[in-house]
Short mmCIF file of N, CA, C and O in Angstrom, two decimals:
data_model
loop_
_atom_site.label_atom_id
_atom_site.label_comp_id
_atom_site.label_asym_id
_atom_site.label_seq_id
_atom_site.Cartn_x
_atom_site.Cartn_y
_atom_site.Cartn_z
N UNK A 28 32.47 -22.61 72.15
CA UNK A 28 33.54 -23.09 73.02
C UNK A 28 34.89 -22.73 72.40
O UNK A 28 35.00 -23.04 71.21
N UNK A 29 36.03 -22.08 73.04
CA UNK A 29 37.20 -21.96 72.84
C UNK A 29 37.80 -23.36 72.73
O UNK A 29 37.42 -24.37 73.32
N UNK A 30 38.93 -23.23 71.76
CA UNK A 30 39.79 -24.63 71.25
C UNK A 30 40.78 -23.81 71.90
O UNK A 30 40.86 -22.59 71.80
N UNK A 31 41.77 -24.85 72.82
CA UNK A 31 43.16 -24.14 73.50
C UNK A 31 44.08 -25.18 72.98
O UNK A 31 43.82 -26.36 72.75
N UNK A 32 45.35 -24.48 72.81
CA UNK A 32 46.31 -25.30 72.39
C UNK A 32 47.41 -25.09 73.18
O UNK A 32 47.98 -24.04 72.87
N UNK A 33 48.06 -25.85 74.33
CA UNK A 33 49.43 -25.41 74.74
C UNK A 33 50.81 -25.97 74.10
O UNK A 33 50.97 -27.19 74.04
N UNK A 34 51.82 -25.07 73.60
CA UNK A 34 52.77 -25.59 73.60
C UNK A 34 53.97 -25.23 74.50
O UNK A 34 53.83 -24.47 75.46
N UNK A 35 55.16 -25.80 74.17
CA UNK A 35 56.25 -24.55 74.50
C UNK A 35 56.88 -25.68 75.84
O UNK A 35 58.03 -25.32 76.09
N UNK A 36 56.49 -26.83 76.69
CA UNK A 36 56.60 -27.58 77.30
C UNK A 36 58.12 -28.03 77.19
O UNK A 36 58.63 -27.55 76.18
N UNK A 37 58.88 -28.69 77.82
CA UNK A 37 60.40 -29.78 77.62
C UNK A 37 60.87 -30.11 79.18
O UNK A 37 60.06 -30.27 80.09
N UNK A 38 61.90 -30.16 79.30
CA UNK A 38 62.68 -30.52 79.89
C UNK A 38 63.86 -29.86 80.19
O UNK A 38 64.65 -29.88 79.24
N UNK A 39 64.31 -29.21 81.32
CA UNK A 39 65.07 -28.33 81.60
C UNK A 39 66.01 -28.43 83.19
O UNK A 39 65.57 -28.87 84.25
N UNK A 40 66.87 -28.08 83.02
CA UNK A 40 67.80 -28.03 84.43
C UNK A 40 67.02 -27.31 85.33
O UNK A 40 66.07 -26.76 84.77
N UNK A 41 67.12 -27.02 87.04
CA UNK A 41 66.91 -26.27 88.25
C UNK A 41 67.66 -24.81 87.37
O UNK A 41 68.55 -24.92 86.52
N UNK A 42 66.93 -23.29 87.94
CA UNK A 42 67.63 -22.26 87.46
C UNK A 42 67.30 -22.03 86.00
O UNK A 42 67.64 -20.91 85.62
N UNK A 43 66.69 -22.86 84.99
CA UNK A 43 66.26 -22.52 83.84
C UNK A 43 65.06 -22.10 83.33
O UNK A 43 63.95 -22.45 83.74
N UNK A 44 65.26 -21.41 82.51
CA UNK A 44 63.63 -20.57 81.59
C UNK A 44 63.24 -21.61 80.67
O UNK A 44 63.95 -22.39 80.03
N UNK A 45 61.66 -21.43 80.74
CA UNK A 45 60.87 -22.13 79.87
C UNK A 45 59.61 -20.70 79.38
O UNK A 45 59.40 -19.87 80.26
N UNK A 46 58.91 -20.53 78.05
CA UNK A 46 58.07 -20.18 78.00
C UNK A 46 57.09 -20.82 76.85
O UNK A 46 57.24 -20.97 75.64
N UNK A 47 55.55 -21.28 78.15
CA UNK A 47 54.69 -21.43 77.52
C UNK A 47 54.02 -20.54 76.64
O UNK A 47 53.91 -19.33 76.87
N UNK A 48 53.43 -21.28 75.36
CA UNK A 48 52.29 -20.69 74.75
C UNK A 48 50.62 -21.62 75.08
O UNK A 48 50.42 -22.64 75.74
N UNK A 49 49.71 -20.81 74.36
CA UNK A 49 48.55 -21.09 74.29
C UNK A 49 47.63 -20.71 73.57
O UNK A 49 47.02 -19.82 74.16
N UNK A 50 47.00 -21.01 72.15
CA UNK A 50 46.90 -20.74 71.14
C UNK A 50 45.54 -21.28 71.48
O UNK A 50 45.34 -22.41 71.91
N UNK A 51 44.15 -19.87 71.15
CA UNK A 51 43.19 -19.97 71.02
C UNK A 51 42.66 -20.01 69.88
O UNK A 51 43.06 -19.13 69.11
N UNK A 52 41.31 -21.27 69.18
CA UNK A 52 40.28 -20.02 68.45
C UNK A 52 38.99 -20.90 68.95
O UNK A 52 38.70 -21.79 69.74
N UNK A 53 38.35 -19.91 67.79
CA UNK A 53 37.17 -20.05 68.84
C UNK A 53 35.93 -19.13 68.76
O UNK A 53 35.44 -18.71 67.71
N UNK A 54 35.50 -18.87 69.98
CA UNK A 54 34.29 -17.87 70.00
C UNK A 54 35.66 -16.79 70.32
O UNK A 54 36.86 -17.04 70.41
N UNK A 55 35.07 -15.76 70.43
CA UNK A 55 35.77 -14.21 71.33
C UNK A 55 36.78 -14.25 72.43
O UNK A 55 36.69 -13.71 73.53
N UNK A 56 38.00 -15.14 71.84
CA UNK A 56 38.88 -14.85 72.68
C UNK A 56 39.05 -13.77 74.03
O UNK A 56 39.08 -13.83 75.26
N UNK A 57 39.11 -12.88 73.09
CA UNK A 57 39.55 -11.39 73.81
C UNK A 57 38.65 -10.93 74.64
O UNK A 57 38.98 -9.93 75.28
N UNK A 58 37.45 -11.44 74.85
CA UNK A 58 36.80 -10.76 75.76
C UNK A 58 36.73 -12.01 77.02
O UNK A 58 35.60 -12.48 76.89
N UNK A 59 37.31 -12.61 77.96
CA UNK A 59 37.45 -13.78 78.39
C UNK A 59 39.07 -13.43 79.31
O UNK A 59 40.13 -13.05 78.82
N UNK A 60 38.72 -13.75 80.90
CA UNK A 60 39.92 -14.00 81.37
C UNK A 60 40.72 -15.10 81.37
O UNK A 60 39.92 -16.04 81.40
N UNK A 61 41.47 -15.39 81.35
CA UNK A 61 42.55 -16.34 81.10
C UNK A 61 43.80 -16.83 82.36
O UNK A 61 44.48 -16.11 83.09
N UNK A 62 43.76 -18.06 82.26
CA UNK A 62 44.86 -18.62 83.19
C UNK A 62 46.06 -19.83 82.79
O UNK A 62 46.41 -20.28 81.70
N UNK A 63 46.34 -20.01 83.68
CA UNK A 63 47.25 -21.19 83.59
C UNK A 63 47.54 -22.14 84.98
O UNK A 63 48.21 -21.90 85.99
N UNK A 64 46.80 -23.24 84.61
CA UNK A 64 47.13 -24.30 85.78
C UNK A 64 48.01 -25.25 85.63
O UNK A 64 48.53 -25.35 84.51
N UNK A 65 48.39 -26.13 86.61
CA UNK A 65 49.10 -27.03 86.88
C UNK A 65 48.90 -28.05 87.58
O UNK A 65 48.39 -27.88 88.68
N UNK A 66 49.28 -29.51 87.12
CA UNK A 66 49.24 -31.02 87.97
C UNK A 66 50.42 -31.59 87.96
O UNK A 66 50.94 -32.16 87.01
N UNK A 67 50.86 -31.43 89.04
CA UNK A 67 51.82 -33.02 89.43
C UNK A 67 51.51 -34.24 89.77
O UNK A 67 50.69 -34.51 90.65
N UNK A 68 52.26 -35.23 88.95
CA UNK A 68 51.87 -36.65 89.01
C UNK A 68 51.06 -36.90 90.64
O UNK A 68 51.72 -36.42 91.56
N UNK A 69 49.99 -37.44 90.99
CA UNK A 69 49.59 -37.91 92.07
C UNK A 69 49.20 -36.93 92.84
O UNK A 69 49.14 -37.04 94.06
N UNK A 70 48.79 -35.53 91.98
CA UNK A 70 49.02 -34.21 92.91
C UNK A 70 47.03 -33.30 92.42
O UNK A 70 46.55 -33.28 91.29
N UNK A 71 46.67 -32.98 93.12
CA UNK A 71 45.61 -32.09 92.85
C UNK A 71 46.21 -30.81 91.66
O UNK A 71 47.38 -30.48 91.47
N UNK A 72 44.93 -30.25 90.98
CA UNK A 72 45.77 -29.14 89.60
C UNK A 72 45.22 -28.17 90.65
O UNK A 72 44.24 -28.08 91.38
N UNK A 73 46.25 -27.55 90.38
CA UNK A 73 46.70 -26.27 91.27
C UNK A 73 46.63 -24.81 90.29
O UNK A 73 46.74 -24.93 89.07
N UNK A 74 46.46 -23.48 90.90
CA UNK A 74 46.51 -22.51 90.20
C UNK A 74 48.32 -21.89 89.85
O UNK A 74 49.30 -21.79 90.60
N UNK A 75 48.18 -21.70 88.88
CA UNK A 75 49.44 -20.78 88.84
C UNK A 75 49.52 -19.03 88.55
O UNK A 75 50.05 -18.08 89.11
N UNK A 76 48.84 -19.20 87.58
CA UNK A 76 48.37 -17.31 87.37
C UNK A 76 47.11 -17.35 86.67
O UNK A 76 46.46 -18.36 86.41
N UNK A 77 46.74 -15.80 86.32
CA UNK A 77 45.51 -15.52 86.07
C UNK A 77 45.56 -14.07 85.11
O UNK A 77 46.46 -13.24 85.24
N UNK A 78 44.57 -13.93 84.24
CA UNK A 78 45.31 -12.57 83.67
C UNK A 78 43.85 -12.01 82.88
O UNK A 78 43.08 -12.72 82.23
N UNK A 79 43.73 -10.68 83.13
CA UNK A 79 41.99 -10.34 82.74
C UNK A 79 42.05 -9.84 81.34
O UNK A 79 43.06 -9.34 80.85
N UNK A 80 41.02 -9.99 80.78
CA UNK A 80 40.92 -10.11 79.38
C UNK A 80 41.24 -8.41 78.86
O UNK A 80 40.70 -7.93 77.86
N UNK A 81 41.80 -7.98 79.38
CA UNK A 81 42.30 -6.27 78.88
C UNK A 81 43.77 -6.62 79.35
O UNK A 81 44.49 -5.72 78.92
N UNK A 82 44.33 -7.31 79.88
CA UNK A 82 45.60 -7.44 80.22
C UNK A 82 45.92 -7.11 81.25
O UNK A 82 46.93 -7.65 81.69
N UNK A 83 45.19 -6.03 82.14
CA UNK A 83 45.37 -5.39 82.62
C UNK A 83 45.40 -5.12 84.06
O UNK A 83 45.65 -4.06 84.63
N UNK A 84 45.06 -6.41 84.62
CA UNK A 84 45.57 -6.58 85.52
C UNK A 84 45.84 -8.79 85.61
O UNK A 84 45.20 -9.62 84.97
N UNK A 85 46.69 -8.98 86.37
CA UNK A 85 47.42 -10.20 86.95
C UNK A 85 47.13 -10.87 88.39
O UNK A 85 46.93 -10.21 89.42
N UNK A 86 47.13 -11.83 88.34
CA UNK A 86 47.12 -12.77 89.86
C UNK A 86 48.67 -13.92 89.79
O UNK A 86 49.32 -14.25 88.79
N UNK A 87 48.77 -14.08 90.44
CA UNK A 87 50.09 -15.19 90.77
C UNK A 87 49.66 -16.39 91.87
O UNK A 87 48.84 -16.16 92.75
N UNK A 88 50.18 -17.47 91.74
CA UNK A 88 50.11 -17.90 93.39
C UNK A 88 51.34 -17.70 94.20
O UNK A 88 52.45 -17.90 93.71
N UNK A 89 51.20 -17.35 95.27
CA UNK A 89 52.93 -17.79 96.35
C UNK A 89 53.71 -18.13 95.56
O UNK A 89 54.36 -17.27 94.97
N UNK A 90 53.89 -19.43 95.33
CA UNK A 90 54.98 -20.19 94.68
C UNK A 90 55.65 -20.14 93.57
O UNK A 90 56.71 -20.75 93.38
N UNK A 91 55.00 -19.33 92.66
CA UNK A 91 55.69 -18.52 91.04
C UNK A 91 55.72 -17.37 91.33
O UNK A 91 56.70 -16.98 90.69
N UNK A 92 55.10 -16.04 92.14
CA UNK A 92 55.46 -15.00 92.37
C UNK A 92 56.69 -14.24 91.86
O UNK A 92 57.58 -15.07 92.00
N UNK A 93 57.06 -13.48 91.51
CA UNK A 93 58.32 -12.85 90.88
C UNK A 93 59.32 -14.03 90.19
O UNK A 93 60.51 -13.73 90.13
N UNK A 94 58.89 -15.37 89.65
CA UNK A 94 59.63 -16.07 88.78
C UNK A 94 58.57 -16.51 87.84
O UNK A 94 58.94 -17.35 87.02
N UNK A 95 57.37 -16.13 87.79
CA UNK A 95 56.11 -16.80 86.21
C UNK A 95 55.95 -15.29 86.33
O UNK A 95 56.01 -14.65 87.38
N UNK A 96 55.75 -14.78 85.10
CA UNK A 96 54.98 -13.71 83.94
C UNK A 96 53.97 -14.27 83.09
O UNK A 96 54.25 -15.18 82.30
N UNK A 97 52.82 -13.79 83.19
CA UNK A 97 51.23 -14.42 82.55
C UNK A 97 51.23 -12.93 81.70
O UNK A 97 51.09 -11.78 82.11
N UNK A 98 51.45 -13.51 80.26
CA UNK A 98 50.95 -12.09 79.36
C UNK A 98 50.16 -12.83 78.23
O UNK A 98 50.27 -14.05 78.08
N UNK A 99 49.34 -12.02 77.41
CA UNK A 99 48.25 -12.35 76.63
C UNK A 99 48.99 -11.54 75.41
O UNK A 99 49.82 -10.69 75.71
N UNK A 100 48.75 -11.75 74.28
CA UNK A 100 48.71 -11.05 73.12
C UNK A 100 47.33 -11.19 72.22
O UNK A 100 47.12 -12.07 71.39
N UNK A 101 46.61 -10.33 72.50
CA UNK A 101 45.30 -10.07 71.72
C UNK A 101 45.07 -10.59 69.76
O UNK A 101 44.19 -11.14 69.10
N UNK A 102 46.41 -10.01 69.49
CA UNK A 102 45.78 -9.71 67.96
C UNK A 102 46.28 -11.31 67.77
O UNK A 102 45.83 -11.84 66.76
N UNK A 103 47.17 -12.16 68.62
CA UNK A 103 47.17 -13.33 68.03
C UNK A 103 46.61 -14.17 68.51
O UNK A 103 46.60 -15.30 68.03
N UNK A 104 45.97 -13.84 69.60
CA UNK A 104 44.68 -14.56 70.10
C UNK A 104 45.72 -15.96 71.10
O UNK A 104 45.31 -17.12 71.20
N UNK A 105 47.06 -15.48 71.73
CA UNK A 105 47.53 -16.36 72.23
C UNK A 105 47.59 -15.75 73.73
O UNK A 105 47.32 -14.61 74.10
N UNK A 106 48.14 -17.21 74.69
CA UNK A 106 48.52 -16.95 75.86
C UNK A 106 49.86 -17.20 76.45
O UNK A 106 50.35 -18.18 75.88
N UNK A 107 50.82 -16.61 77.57
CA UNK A 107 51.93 -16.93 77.11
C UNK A 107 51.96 -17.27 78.63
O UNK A 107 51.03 -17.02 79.39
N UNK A 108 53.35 -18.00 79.07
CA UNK A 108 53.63 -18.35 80.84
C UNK A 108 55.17 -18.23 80.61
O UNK A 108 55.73 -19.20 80.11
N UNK A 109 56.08 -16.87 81.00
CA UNK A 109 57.15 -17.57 80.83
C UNK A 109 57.69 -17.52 82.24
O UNK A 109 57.41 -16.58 82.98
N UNK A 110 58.46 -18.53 82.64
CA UNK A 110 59.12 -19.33 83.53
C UNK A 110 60.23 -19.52 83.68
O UNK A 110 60.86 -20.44 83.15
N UNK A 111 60.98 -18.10 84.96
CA UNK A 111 62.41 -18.39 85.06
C UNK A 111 62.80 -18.69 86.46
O UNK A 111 61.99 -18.34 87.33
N UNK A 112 64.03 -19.34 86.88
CA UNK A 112 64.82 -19.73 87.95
C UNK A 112 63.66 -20.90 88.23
O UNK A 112 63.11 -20.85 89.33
N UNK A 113 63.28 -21.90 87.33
CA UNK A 113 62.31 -22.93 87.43
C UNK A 113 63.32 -24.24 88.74
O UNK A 113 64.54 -24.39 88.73
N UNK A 114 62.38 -24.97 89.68
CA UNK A 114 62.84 -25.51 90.46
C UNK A 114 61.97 -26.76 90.11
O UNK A 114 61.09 -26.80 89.25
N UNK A 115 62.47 -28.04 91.16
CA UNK A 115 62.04 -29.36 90.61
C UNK A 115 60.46 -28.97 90.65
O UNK A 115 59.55 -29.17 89.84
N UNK A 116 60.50 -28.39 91.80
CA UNK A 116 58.99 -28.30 92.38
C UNK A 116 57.87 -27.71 91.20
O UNK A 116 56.64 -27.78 91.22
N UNK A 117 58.82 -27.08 90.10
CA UNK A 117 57.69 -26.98 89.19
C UNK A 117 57.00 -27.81 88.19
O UNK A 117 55.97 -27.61 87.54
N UNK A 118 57.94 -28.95 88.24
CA UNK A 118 57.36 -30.57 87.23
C UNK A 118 55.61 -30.83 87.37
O UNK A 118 54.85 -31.27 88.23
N UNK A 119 55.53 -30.36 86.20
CA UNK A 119 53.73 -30.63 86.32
C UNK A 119 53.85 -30.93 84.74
O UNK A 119 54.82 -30.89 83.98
N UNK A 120 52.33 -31.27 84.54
CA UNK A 120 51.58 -30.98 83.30
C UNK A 120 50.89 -29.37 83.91
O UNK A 120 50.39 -29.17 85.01
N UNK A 121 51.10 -28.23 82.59
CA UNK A 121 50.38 -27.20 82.49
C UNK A 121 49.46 -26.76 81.60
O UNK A 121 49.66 -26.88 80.39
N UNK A 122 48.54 -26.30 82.02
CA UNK A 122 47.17 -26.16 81.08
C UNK A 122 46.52 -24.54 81.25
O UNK A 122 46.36 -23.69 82.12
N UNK A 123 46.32 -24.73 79.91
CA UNK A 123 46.06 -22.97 79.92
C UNK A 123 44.07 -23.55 79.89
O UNK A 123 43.44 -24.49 79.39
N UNK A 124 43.75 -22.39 80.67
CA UNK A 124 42.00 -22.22 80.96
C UNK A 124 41.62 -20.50 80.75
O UNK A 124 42.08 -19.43 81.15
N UNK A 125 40.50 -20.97 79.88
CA UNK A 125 39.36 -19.51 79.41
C UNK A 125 38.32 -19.28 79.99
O UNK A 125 37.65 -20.08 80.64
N UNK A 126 38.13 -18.29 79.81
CA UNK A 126 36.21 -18.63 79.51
C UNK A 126 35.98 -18.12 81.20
O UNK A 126 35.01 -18.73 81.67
N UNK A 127 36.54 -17.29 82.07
CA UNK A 127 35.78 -17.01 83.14
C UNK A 127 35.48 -15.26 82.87
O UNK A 127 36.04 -14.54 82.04
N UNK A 128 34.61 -14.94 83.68
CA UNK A 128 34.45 -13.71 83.78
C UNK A 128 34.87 -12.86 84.60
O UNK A 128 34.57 -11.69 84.39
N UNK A 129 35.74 -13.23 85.89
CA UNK A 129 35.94 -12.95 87.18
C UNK A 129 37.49 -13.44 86.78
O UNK A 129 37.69 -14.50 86.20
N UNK A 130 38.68 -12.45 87.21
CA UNK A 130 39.96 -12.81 87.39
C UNK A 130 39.64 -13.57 88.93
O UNK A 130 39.28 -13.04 89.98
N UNK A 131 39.93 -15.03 88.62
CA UNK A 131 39.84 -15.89 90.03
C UNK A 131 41.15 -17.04 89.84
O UNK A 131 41.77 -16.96 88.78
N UNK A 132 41.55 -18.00 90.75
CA UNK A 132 41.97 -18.42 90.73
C UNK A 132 41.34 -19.83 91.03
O UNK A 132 42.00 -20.85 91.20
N UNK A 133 40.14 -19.76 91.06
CA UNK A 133 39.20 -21.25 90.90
C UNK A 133 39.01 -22.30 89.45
O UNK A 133 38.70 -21.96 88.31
N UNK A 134 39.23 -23.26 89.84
CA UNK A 134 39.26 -23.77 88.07
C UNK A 134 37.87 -24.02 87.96
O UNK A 134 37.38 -24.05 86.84
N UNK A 135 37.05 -24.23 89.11
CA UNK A 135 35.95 -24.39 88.07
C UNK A 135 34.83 -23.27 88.12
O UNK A 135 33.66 -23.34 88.51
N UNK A 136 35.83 -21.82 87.43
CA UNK A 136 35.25 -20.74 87.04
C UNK A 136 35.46 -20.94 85.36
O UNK A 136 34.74 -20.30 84.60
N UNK A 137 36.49 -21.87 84.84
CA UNK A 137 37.33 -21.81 83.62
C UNK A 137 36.64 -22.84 83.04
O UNK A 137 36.93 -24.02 83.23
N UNK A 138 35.56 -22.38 82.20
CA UNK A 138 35.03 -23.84 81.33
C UNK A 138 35.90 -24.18 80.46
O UNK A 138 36.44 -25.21 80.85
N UNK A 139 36.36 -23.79 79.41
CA UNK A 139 37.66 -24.01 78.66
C UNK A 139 38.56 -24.18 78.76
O UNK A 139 39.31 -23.21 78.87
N UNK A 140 39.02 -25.35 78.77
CA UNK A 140 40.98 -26.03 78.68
C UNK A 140 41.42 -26.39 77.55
O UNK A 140 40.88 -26.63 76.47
N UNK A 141 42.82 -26.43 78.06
CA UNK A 141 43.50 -27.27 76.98
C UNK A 141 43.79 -28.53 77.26
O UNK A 141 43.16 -29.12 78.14
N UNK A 142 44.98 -29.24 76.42
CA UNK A 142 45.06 -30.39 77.28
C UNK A 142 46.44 -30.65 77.54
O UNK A 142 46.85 -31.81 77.44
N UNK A 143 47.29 -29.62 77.89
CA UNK A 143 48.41 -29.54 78.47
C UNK A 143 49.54 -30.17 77.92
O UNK A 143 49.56 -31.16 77.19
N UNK A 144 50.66 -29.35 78.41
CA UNK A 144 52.25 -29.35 77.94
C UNK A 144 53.02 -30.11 79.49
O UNK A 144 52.59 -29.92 80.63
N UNK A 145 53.95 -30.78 79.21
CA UNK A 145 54.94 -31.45 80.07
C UNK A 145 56.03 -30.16 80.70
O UNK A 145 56.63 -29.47 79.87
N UNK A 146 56.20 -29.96 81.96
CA UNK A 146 57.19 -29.43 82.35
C UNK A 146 58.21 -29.83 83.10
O UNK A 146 58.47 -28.99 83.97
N UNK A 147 58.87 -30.73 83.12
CA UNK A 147 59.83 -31.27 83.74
C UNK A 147 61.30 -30.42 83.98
O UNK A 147 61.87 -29.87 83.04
N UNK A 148 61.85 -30.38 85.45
CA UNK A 148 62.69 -29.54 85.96
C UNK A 148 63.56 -30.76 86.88
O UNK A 148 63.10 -31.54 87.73
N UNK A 149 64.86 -30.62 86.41
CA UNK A 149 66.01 -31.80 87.27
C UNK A 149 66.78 -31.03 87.38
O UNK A 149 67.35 -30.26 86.62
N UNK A 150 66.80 -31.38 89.10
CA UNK A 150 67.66 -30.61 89.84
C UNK A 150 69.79 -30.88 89.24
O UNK A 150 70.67 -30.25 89.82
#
């Protein structure tokens, strides 16, 4: 089983950058697609991106589209989310997930989580 670690979480104005990390070890990182979800208080966890274990190709949902970047860095065995022109609407807890074989956007393709970073955004 992969150990995930997210950091990189705070508190930030409407219009501001945040970038997550996500610090694996474990079994074989690198061979394993990788994501990043999200929950808002009282809210179902939702997908945000997705990213295949060569890097090499990406998924988004609607709603981060051209403002989240999902990149991986192999040799440090981390995951990254960075997050610009962030709006209230992005206030969640975010959690980075491993362990599927299929770039999907289903969480329960992702046996491996973490246990998430705070993202809070005031307008």
């Amino acid at each position: 089983q992969l150990q995930l670690v997210e950091s990189g979480g705070g508190s930030v104005q409407a219009g501001g950058s945040l970038r997550l990390s996500c610090a694996a070890s474990g079994r074989a990182f690198r061979t394993y697609n990788l994501a990043w979800f999200r929950q808002a208080a009282g809210m179902e966890r939702e997908f945000v991106a997705a990213i295949s274990w060569l890097a090499s190709r990406t998924t988004y949902a609607d709603s981060v589209k051209e403002r989240f970047f999902i990149s991986r860095e192999i040799t440090k065995n981390t995951l990254y989310l960075q997050m610009n022109s962030l709006e209230p609407e992005d206030t969640a807890a975010y959690y980075c997930a491993a362990g599927s074989h299929v770039l999907t956007s289903n969480a329960d393709d992702y046996p491996d989580w973490g246990r998430g970073t705070q993202v809070t955004v005031s307008s």
